[in-house]
Structure formats: structure tokens, C-alpha cells
PDB file of C-alpha atoms in Angstrom:
ATOM      1  CA  MET A   1       0.207   0.108  -0.247  1.00 53.00           C
ATOM      2  CA  SER A   2       3.171   2.690   0.644  1.00 58.00           C
ATOM      3  CA  ASN A   3       4.741   2.495  -2.670  1.00 62.00           C
ATOM      4  CA  VAL A   4       1.608   2.517  -4.929  1.00 66.00           C
ATOM      5  CA  TYR A   5       1.834   3.817  -8.547  1.00 68.00           C
ATOM      6  CA  HIS A   6       0.939   7.739  -9.307  1.00 67.00           C
ATOM      7  CA  ASP A   7       0.329   8.538 -12.874  1.00 70.00           C
ATOM      8  CA  PRO A   8       1.345  12.188 -13.085  1.00 64.00           C
ATOM      9  CA  ALA A   9      -1.064  13.132 -15.322  1.00 66.00           C
ATOM     10  CA  GLU A  10      -3.714  12.525 -12.772  1.00 72.00           C
ATOM     11  CA  ALA A  11      -2.202  14.326  -9.732  1.00 73.00           C
ATOM     12  CA  PRO A  12      -4.764  16.336  -7.924  1.00 76.00           C
ATOM     13  CA  GLN A  13      -1.800  18.919  -7.244  1.00 76.00           C
ATOM     14  CA  PRO A  14       1.517  19.563  -8.051  1.00 72.00           C
ATOM     15  CA  TYR A  15       4.608  17.491  -7.068  1.00 73.00           C
ATOM     16  CA  LYS A  16       6.424  19.306  -4.173  1.00 76.00           C
ATOM     17  CA  GLU A  17       9.718  18.349  -3.630  1.00 78.00           C
ATOM     18  CA  PRO A  18      10.529  17.374  -0.115  1.00 78.00           C
ATOM     19  CA  THR A  19      13.771  17.613  -0.135  1.00 83.00           C
ATOM     20  CA  PRO A  20      14.995  19.965  -2.933  1.00 85.00           C
ATOM     21  CA  LEU A  21      18.349  21.035  -3.838  1.00 86.00           C
ATOM     22  CA  PRO A  22      20.570  23.742  -1.775  1.00 91.00           C
ATOM     23  CA  ASP A  23      20.432  27.195  -3.213  1.00 91.00           C
ATOM     24  CA  ASP A  24      24.056  26.956  -3.904  1.00 91.00           C
ATOM     25  CA  ILE A  25      23.564  24.675  -6.601  1.00 92.00           C
ATOM     26  CA  PRO A  26      22.621  26.393 -10.325  1.00 94.00           C
ATOM     27  CA  LYS A  27      19.540  25.918 -11.747  1.00 93.00           C
ATOM     28  CA  VAL A  28      19.440  24.339 -15.168  1.00 94.00           C
ATOM     29  CA  PRO A  29      16.775  23.487 -17.211  1.00 95.00           C
ATOM     30  CA  GLU A  30      15.936  20.052 -18.581  1.00 95.00           C
ATOM     31  CA  VAL A  31      16.473  19.069 -21.983  1.00 96.00           C
ATOM     32  CA  GLY A  32      12.623  19.244 -23.312  1.00 95.00           C
ATOM     33  CA  ALA A  33      12.999  17.614 -27.305  1.00 96.00           C
ATOM     34  CA  THR A  34      11.509  14.179 -27.166  1.00 96.00           C
ATOM     35  CA  SER A  35      13.069  11.030 -28.776  1.00 96.00           C
ATOM     36  CA  ALA A  36      12.924  11.419 -32.358  1.00 97.00           C
ATOM     37  CA  PRO A  37      14.680  15.054 -32.487  1.00 97.00           C
ATOM     38  CA  LEU A  38      17.035  14.134 -30.247  1.00 97.00           C
ATOM     39  CA  LYS A  39      17.530  11.114 -32.206  1.00 96.00           C
ATOM     40  CA  SER A  40      17.640  13.355 -35.438  1.00 96.00           C
ATOM     41  CA  ALA A  41      20.308  15.772 -33.568  1.00 96.00           C
ATOM     42  CA  ALA A  42      22.053  12.786 -32.035  1.00 96.00           C
ATOM     43  CA  PHE A  43      25.027  12.807 -34.435  1.00 97.00           C
ATOM     44  CA  PHE A  44      25.563  16.754 -33.891  1.00 97.00           C
ATOM     45  CA  ILE A  45      25.448  16.810 -30.352  1.00 96.00           C
ATOM     46  CA  GLY A  46      28.022  14.061 -30.560  1.00 95.00           C
ATOM     47  CA  ASP A  47      30.442  16.613 -32.747  1.00 95.00           C
ATOM     48  CA  TYR A  48      29.364  20.062 -30.784  1.00 96.00           C
ATOM     49  CA  CYS A  49      29.679  18.499 -27.181  1.00 96.00           C
ATOM     50  CA  LYS A  50      32.372  16.175 -27.498  1.00 96.00           C
ATOM     51  CA  GLU A  51      34.589  17.572 -24.935  1.00 97.00           C
ATOM     52  CA  TYR A  52      31.413  18.166 -22.241  1.00 97.00           C
ATOM     53  CA  ASN A  53      30.471  14.536 -22.867  1.00 97.00           C
ATOM     54  CA  GLU A  54      33.427  12.950 -22.723  1.00 97.00           C
ATOM     55  CA  ASP A  55      34.105  14.933 -19.357  1.00 97.00           C
ATOM     56  CA  PHE A  56      30.988  13.483 -17.986  1.00 97.00           C
ATOM     57  CA  MET A  57      31.517  10.043 -18.801  1.00 97.00           C
ATOM     58  CA  LEU A  58      35.192  10.046 -17.783  1.00 97.00           C
ATOM     59  CA  CYS A  59      33.631  11.483 -14.253  1.00 97.00           C
ATOM     60  CA  LYS A  60      31.196   8.746 -14.164  1.00 96.00           C
ATOM     61  CA  ALA A  61      33.780   6.163 -14.581  1.00 97.00           C
ATOM     62  CA  GLU A  62      35.522   7.319 -11.513  1.00 96.00           C
ATOM     63  CA  ASN A  63      32.388   6.915  -9.386  1.00 94.00           C
ATOM     64  CA  ARG A  64      28.814   6.214  -9.977  1.00 92.00           C
ATOM     65  CA  ASP A  65      27.327   8.089  -7.334  1.00 94.00           C
ATOM     66  CA  PRO A  66      24.572  10.948  -8.756  1.00 90.00           C
ATOM     67  CA  GLY A  67      25.928  13.636  -6.746  1.00 90.00           C
ATOM     68  CA  HIS A  68      29.479  13.263  -7.927  1.00 94.00           C
ATOM     69  CA  CYS A  69      29.079  14.607 -11.576  1.00 95.00           C
ATOM     70  CA  LEU A  70      26.431  17.186 -11.118  1.00 95.00           C
ATOM     71  CA  LYS A  71      28.799  19.728 -12.499  1.00 95.00           C
ATOM     72  CA  GLU A  72      29.474  17.669 -16.013  1.00 96.00           C
ATOM     73  CA  GLY A  73      25.929  17.050 -16.069  1.00 96.00           C
ATOM     74  CA  ARG A  74      24.845  20.146 -16.312  1.00 96.00           C
ATOM     75  CA  ARG A  75      27.429  21.651 -18.588  1.00 97.00           C
ATOM     76  CA  VAL A  76      25.779  18.680 -20.941  1.00 97.00           C
ATOM     77  CA  THR A  77      22.290  19.568 -20.559  1.00 97.00           C
ATOM     78  CA  ARG A  78      23.385  23.066 -21.183  1.00 97.00           C
ATOM     79  CA  CYS A  79      25.455  22.334 -24.261  1.00 97.00           C
ATOM     80  CA  ALA A  80      22.600  20.376 -25.747  1.00 97.00           C
ATOM     81  CA  ILE A  81      19.876  22.723 -25.018  1.00 97.00           C
ATOM     82  CA  ASP A  82      22.242  25.202 -26.772  1.00 96.00           C
ATOM     83  CA  LEU A  83      22.473  22.887 -29.878  1.00 97.00           C
ATOM     84  CA  ILE A  84      19.067  22.050 -30.284  1.00 97.00           C
ATOM     85  CA  SER A  85      18.283  25.718 -30.095  1.00 97.00           C
ATOM     86  CA  LYS A  86      20.685  26.812 -32.697  1.00 96.00           C
ATOM     87  CA  MET A  87      19.543  24.133 -34.633  1.00 96.00           C
ATOM     88  CA  ARG A  88      15.606  25.137 -34.686  1.00 96.00           C
ATOM     89  CA  GLU A  89      17.200  28.972 -35.847  1.00 95.00           C
ATOM     90  CA  ASN A  90      19.517  27.907 -38.455  1.00 95.00           C
ATOM     91  CA  CYS A  91      17.922  24.993 -39.966  1.00 93.00           C
ATOM     92  CA  GLY A  92      14.295  24.555 -38.305  1.00 94.00           C
ATOM     93  CA  GLN A  93      12.169  23.433 -41.456  1.00 96.00           C
ATOM     94  CA  VAL A  94      14.832  20.570 -42.482  1.00 96.00           C
ATOM     95  CA  PHE A  95      15.359  19.304 -38.833  1.00 97.00           C
ATOM     96  CA  GLN A  96      11.643  19.474 -38.429  1.00 97.00           C
ATOM     97  CA  ASP A  97      11.723  16.971 -41.938  1.00 97.00           C
ATOM     98  CA  HIS A  98      14.121  14.810 -40.790  1.00 97.00           C
ATOM     99  CA  TRP A  99      12.496  14.021 -37.146  1.00 97.00           C
ATOM    100  CA  GLN A 100       9.248  13.504 -38.534  1.00 96.00           C
ATOM    101  CA  CYS A 101      10.267  11.150 -41.370  1.00 97.00           C
ATOM    102  CA  LEU A 102      11.756   9.125 -38.425  1.00 97.00           C
ATOM    103  CA  GLU A 103       8.637   9.642 -36.439  1.00 96.00           C
ATOM    104  CA  LYS A 104       6.681   7.620 -39.266  1.00 95.00           C
ATOM    105  CA  ASN A 105       9.526   5.251 -39.775  1.00 95.00           C
ATOM    106  CA  ASN A 106      10.246   3.532 -36.361  1.00 95.00           C
ATOM    107  CA  HIS A 107      13.588   5.553 -35.810  1.00 96.00           C
ATOM    108  CA  GLU A 108      15.407   3.791 -38.549  1.00 95.00           C
ATOM    109  CA  TYR A 109      18.243   6.237 -40.387  1.00 96.00           C
ATOM    110  CA  TYR A 110      18.793   3.993 -43.221  1.00 95.00           C
ATOM    111  CA  LEU A 111      15.152   4.636 -44.245  1.00 95.00           C
ATOM    112  CA  CYS A 112      15.153   8.781 -44.069  1.00 95.00           C
ATOM    113  CA  ARG A 113      18.350   9.331 -45.617  1.00 95.00           C
ATOM    114  CA  GLN A 114      16.873  12.018 -48.032  1.00 95.00           C
ATOM    115  CA  PRO A 115      16.005  14.401 -45.334  1.00 96.00           C
ATOM    116  CA  GLU A 116      19.118  13.040 -43.545  1.00 96.00           C
ATOM    117  CA  ARG A 117      21.156  14.326 -46.422  1.00 96.00           C
ATOM    118  CA  ALA A 118      19.275  17.974 -46.192  1.00 96.00           C
ATOM    119  CA  LEU A 119      20.022  18.426 -42.552  1.00 97.00           C
ATOM    120  CA  ASN A 120      23.568  17.325 -42.869  1.00 97.00           C
ATOM    121  CA  LYS A 121      24.453  20.021 -45.984  1.00 96.00           C
ATOM    122  CA  CYS A 122      22.411  22.512 -43.582  1.00 96.00           C
ATOM    123  CA  MET A 123      24.353  21.814 -40.743  1.00 96.00           C
ATOM    124  CA  PHE A 124      27.474  22.159 -42.248  1.00 97.00           C
ATOM    125  CA  GLU A 125      26.903  25.137 -44.192  1.00 96.00           C
ATOM    126  CA  LYS A 126      25.299  27.149 -41.146  1.00 96.00           C
ATOM    127  CA  LEU A 127      26.896  25.982 -38.087  1.00 95.00           C
ATOM    128  CA  GLY A 128      29.951  23.672 -39.414  1.00 96.00           C
ATOM    129  CA  LEU A 129      28.967  20.468 -37.822  1.00 96.00           C
ATOM    130  CA  THR A 130      29.105  17.232 -39.613  1.00 95.00           C
ATOM    131  CA  LYS A 131      27.825  13.884 -38.988  1.00 96.00           C
ATOM    132  CA  THR A 132      30.925  11.064 -38.215  1.00 95.00           C
ATOM    133  CA  ILE A 133      30.197   7.664 -37.116  1.00 95.00           C
ATOM    134  CA  PRO A 134      32.947   6.620 -34.796  1.00 92.00           C
ATOM    135  CA  GLY A 135      34.313   3.029 -35.371  1.00 91.00           C
ATOM    136  CA  THR A 136      33.825   3.362 -39.066  1.00 93.00           C
ATOM    137  CA  PRO A 137      36.841   1.441 -40.953  1.00 93.00           C
ATOM    138  CA  PRO A 138      39.640   3.484 -42.492  1.00 93.00           C
ATOM    139  CA  GLY A 139      38.827   2.814 -46.175  1.00 92.00           C
ATOM    140  CA  LYS A 140      35.089   2.362 -46.349  1.00 92.00           C
ATOM    141  CA  THR A 141      32.790   5.139 -46.735  1.00 94.00           C
ATOM    142  CA  PRO A 142      30.227   5.933 -43.867  1.00 95.00           C
ATOM    143  CA  ILE A 143      26.811   4.392 -44.547  1.00 94.00           C
ATOM    144  CA  HIS A 144      25.209   7.542 -44.457  1.00 95.00           C
ATOM    145  CA  GLU A 145      26.928   8.627 -47.651  1.00 94.00           C
ATOM    146  CA  VAL A 146      26.760   5.394 -49.667  1.00 94.00           C
ATOM    147  CA  ARG A 147      24.919   6.418 -52.533  1.00 93.00           C
ATOM    148  CA  ASN A 148      23.272   3.169 -53.877  1.00 91.00           C
ATOM    149  CA  PRO A 149      22.520   0.923 -50.464  1.00 93.00           C
ATOM    150  CA  ILE A 150      21.996  -2.375 -50.202  1.00 92.00           C
ATOM    151  CA  TYR A 151      19.610  -2.380 -47.192  1.00 92.00           C
ATOM    152  CA  THR A 152      16.738  -0.017 -48.295  1.00 92.00           C
ATOM    153  CA  SER A 153      12.744   0.132 -47.263  1.00 90.00           C
ATOM    154  CA  VAL A 154      12.136  -2.187 -50.243  1.00 90.00           C
ATOM    155  CA  GLN A 155      14.003  -5.211 -51.117  1.00 87.00           C
ATOM    156  CA  ARG A 156      16.367  -4.988 -54.143  1.00 80.00           C
TER     157      ARG A 156
ATOM    158  CA  MET B   1     -23.074 -19.266 -73.061  1.00 84.00           C
ATOM    159  CA  PRO B   2     -23.585 -18.943 -69.377  1.00 87.00           C
ATOM    160  CA  VAL B   3     -21.089 -17.562 -67.231  1.00 88.00           C
ATOM    161  CA  PRO B   4     -20.855 -19.212 -63.514  1.00 88.00           C
ATOM    162  CA  TRP B   5     -21.010 -16.211 -61.668  1.00 91.00           C
ATOM    163  CA  GLU B   6     -22.419 -17.592 -58.798  1.00 93.00           C
ATOM    164  CA  ALA B   7     -18.779 -19.232 -58.295  1.00 89.00           C
ATOM    165  CA  LEU B   8     -17.473 -15.755 -57.553  1.00 92.00           C
ATOM    166  CA  ILE B   9     -19.506 -14.422 -55.086  1.00 95.00           C
ATOM    167  CA  PRO B  10     -17.785 -16.556 -52.240  1.00 95.00           C
ATOM    168  CA  PHE B  11     -14.767 -15.520 -53.688  1.00 94.00           C
ATOM    169  CA  GLY B  12     -15.867 -11.899 -53.560  1.00 96.00           C
ATOM    170  CA  LEU B  13     -17.373 -12.306 -50.117  1.00 97.00           C
ATOM    171  CA  LEU B  14     -13.513 -13.518 -48.836  1.00 97.00           C
ATOM    172  CA  VAL B  15     -11.952 -11.060 -50.408  1.00 97.00           C
ATOM    173  CA  THR B  16     -13.774  -8.107 -49.004  1.00 98.00           C
ATOM    174  CA  MET B  17     -13.778  -9.867 -45.594  1.00 98.00           C
ATOM    175  CA  PHE B  18      -9.799  -9.997 -45.572  1.00 98.00           C
ATOM    176  CA  GLY B  19      -9.575  -6.351 -46.875  1.00 98.00           C
ATOM    177  CA  THR B  20     -11.706  -5.175 -44.679  1.00 98.00           C
ATOM    178  CA  GLY B  21     -10.635  -6.539 -41.671  1.00 98.00           C
ATOM    179  CA  GLY B  22      -6.952  -5.738 -42.320  1.00 98.00           C
ATOM    180  CA  THR B  23      -7.890  -2.233 -43.160  1.00 98.00           C
ATOM    181  CA  LEU B  24      -9.938  -1.709 -40.045  1.00 98.00           C
ATOM    182  CA  LEU B  25      -6.675  -3.259 -38.379  1.00 97.00           C
ATOM    183  CA  ASN B  26      -4.600  -1.004 -39.731  1.00 97.00           C
ATOM    184  CA  ALA B  27      -6.497   2.348 -39.155  1.00 97.00           C
ATOM    185  CA  SER B  28      -7.139   1.295 -35.636  1.00 97.00           C
ATOM    186  CA  LYS B  29      -3.280   0.796 -35.204  1.00 97.00           C
ATOM    187  CA  ARG B  30      -2.390   4.372 -36.549  1.00 96.00           C
ATOM    188  CA  ALA B  31      -5.215   5.771 -34.842  1.00 96.00           C
ATOM    189  CA  GLN B  32      -3.786   4.370 -31.200  1.00 96.00           C
ATOM    190  CA  ASN B  33      -0.465   6.105 -32.477  1.00 96.00           C
ATOM    191  CA  GLN B  34      -1.613   9.657 -33.795  1.00 95.00           C
ATOM    192  CA  GLY B  35      -2.169   8.672 -37.304  1.00 95.00           C
ATOM    193  CA  LYS B  36       1.823   7.148 -37.895  1.00 96.00           C
ATOM    194  CA  PRO B  37       2.479   3.703 -38.353  1.00 96.00           C
ATOM    195  CA  PRO B  38       3.068   1.830 -34.585  1.00 96.00           C
ATOM    196  CA  ARG B  39       6.497   1.129 -33.714  1.00 96.00           C
ATOM    197  CA  TYR B  40       7.866  -1.898 -33.339  1.00 96.00           C
ATOM    198  CA  HIS B  41      11.141  -3.870 -32.045  1.00 96.00           C
ATOM    199  CA  LEU B  42      10.800  -1.429 -29.039  1.00 96.00           C
ATOM    200  CA  ASP B  43      13.797  -2.433 -26.572  1.00 96.00           C
ATOM    201  CA  ALA B  44      14.408  -1.385 -23.071  1.00 95.00           C
ATOM    202  CA  TRP B  45      15.734   2.022 -24.234  1.00 96.00           C
ATOM    203  CA  GLU B  46      13.084   2.789 -26.679  1.00 96.00           C
ATOM    204  CA  ASN B  47      10.676   1.846 -23.990  1.00 95.00           C
ATOM    205  CA  MET B  48      12.391   4.255 -21.489  1.00 94.00           C
ATOM    206  CA  MET B  49      12.411   7.039 -24.085  1.00 96.00           C
ATOM    207  CA  MET B  50       8.788   6.665 -25.215  1.00 96.00           C
ATOM    208  CA  GLU B  51       7.935   7.049 -21.206  1.00 92.00           C
ATOM    209  CA  ARG B  52       9.863  10.305 -21.095  1.00 94.00           C
ATOM    210  CA  ASP B  53       8.197  11.014 -24.529  1.00 95.00           C
ATOM    211  CA  LYS B  54       4.633  10.677 -22.194  1.00 91.00           C
ATOM    212  CA  ARG B  55       5.782  12.306 -19.559  1.00 89.00           C
ATOM    213  CA  LEU B  56       6.858  15.541 -21.699  1.00 92.00           C
ATOM    214  CA  THR B  57       3.879  15.944 -23.972  1.00 92.00           C
ATOM    215  CA  GLY B  58       1.241  13.691 -22.563  1.00 88.00           C
ATOM    216  CA  HIS B  59       1.520  10.725 -25.267  1.00 93.00           C
ATOM    217  CA  PRO B  60       4.110   8.433 -26.021  1.00 95.00           C
ATOM    218  CA  ARG B  61       4.292   8.976 -29.473  1.00 95.00           C
ATOM    219  CA  ALA B  62       3.288  13.103 -29.523  1.00 95.00           C
ATOM    220  CA  GLN B  63       7.058  14.661 -30.455  1.00 96.00           C
ATOM    221  CA  ARG B  64       8.160  18.131 -29.495  1.00 95.00           C
ATOM    222  CA  ASP B  65      10.917  19.608 -30.123  1.00 91.00           C
ATOM    223  CA  GLU B  66      11.385  22.642 -27.514  1.00 94.00           C
ATOM    224  CA  PRO B  67      14.928  22.842 -26.333  1.00 95.00           C
ATOM    225  CA  ILE B  68      13.473  23.525 -22.620  1.00 95.00           C
ATOM    226  CA  ALA B  69      11.316  21.099 -20.802  1.00 94.00           C
ATOM    227  CA  PRO B  70       8.056  22.421 -19.659  1.00 90.00           C
ATOM    228  CA  GLU B  71       7.276  22.969 -15.838  1.00 85.00           C
ATOM    229  CA  GLY B  72       7.299  19.944 -13.579  1.00 81.00           C
ATOM    230  CA  PHE B  73       9.070  17.830 -15.951  1.00 88.00           C
ATOM    231  CA  GLU B  74      12.187  17.726 -13.698  1.00 86.00           C
ATOM    232  CA  THR B  75      10.347  15.840 -11.237  1.00 82.00           C
ATOM    233  CA  SER B  76       7.672  13.852 -12.951  1.00 80.00           C
ATOM    234  CA  SER B  77       9.357  10.692 -12.728  1.00 76.00           C
ATOM    235  CA  VAL B  78       9.724  10.760  -9.219  1.00 66.00           C
ATOM    236  CA  TRP B  79       5.734  10.253  -8.748  1.00 63.00           C
ATOM    237  CA  TYR B  80       6.294   6.805  -9.146  1.00 61.00           C
ATOM    238  CA  THR B  81       8.155   5.825  -5.870  1.00 61.00           C
ATOM    239  CA  GLU B  82       6.289   8.083  -3.744  1.00 58.00           C
ATOM    240  CA  LYS B  83       5.162   7.247  -0.738  1.00 58.00           C
ATOM    241  CA  VAL B  84       1.050   7.517  -0.305  1.00 57.00           C
ATOM    242  CA  SER B  85       1.290   9.093   3.451  1.00 58.00           C
ATOM    243  CA  TYR B  86       2.627  12.458   1.454  1.00 55.00           C
ATOM    244  CA  HIS B  87      -0.495  13.124   0.399  1.00 57.00           C
ATOM    245  CA  TYR B  88      -1.997  13.306   4.391  1.00 50.00           C
ATOM    246  CA  LYS B  89       0.767  15.708   5.078  1.00 45.00           C
TER     247      LYS B  89
END
């Protein structure tokens, strides 16, 4: 009886935090993008926020206590919020086209290459960010740049 | 020469029934997913992201691309583990 599941959508009053963080910790808003825009922006977040993400992962590797990596976590959140705002401002329509295509195709990248090419072009021109897939073998073209892939939505 | 058209009636019925059944099922799945095809092969990560989408927008398939989360999002996941006695404070 004491640990009942409450659906937050049916709460009669807003949640009152019983143990809020102390005031000396800076308040950073959470990222408000849902899964499809985040998946669309994923490689660009990796390019733009590389140092902060690596700092956070190294900090977590030292100690997985949630209180240990708050500062690095705040930096990661701020960087992601910054990039998503810039993407919406500069490449808003192409970005929206790509994540709407992903949403209709089970969030599979290989089914949305055309909007992805437009987004990559716009991101490179406006913000100088490129999508690189880490771990591609040195001689091969990355799968997102292959012009006639084997695996498409319709079997060849 | 008389053509045995009566034989085509059960054929027509089967085609119609299968077609209607399939179309209605597809329409029902799309209606549950806000007009989009349903998601498949969902693993634990995707389920976690869809639950986060539900906390952000109210529906697991609804998307938003605002950079900042709405008010109350930061603490909305804690409802799941809250003790009932807090309501009676």
C-alpha cells in the first residue's frame, strides 16, 4: 500500500519536492526535446558537445554516485539545449522534416536518408558540424554517404 | 454461353472480408499512434524514451522539439516511487 504507482497525469496537485537541492547549486532547465528530434540531432550533439560529453563519461567512470558528476551533467545539459536552439533557429524546417520522417519510420536512420542529407548539408553550411560515425573502418565510406545502399525500405 | 458467376460470390466475400478486416485493423493501430504507423522492435531504451516522451507531451508518440522542458518535468518521474503518506501531510 505504501509504494503505489501514481500516474503523474492524474495528480490532483503539483509535485512538491520534499528534499530540494540547496540554493548554491545552479539551476539548469532540462532538455525539452522528445525522442525523434534527439535522435535526429544525435550525431550533431556528439560533434558539438564532444568535450563536455567526454568529461561527463570520464567522471562517471570514476564514481557512479549521482552527486559526484552534477557539474559535468549541468554542462552537458546546457550544451545540448544550446545546440537544439541553434538547430531550430538555423535549420528549423529541414530538422523538423528529418525527425518527422524518423517518427514515421520506426526511428530508423536508413529509411530517412534524403531528409538526412538535406539536414547534414544545412548543418555543415550554417553551423560547421558534420555527422561522423565513430568506428567506421578507415577505407570504407560511412553508411550515410553510400549512394546506392543494399538495405533500403524495399528489397532490391 | 452462361458464365458461372455464382462461384465468384464466395470469392468476392472472402476478398472483401479480409480486406475490410485488414484495413480496419491498420486504421485502429494508426488511430492509437496519432496517425503514424506503430513502433516495433522496441527495446528497453526505446521504451524508456517513449515513457519520457509521455512525461514531456502527454502521449508516448507525441513529439516536441523545444529546447527547454516544461514546468514540472524535472520531478514528474518521482511520482512512481512516492509514498502515499505524503498526501496526508
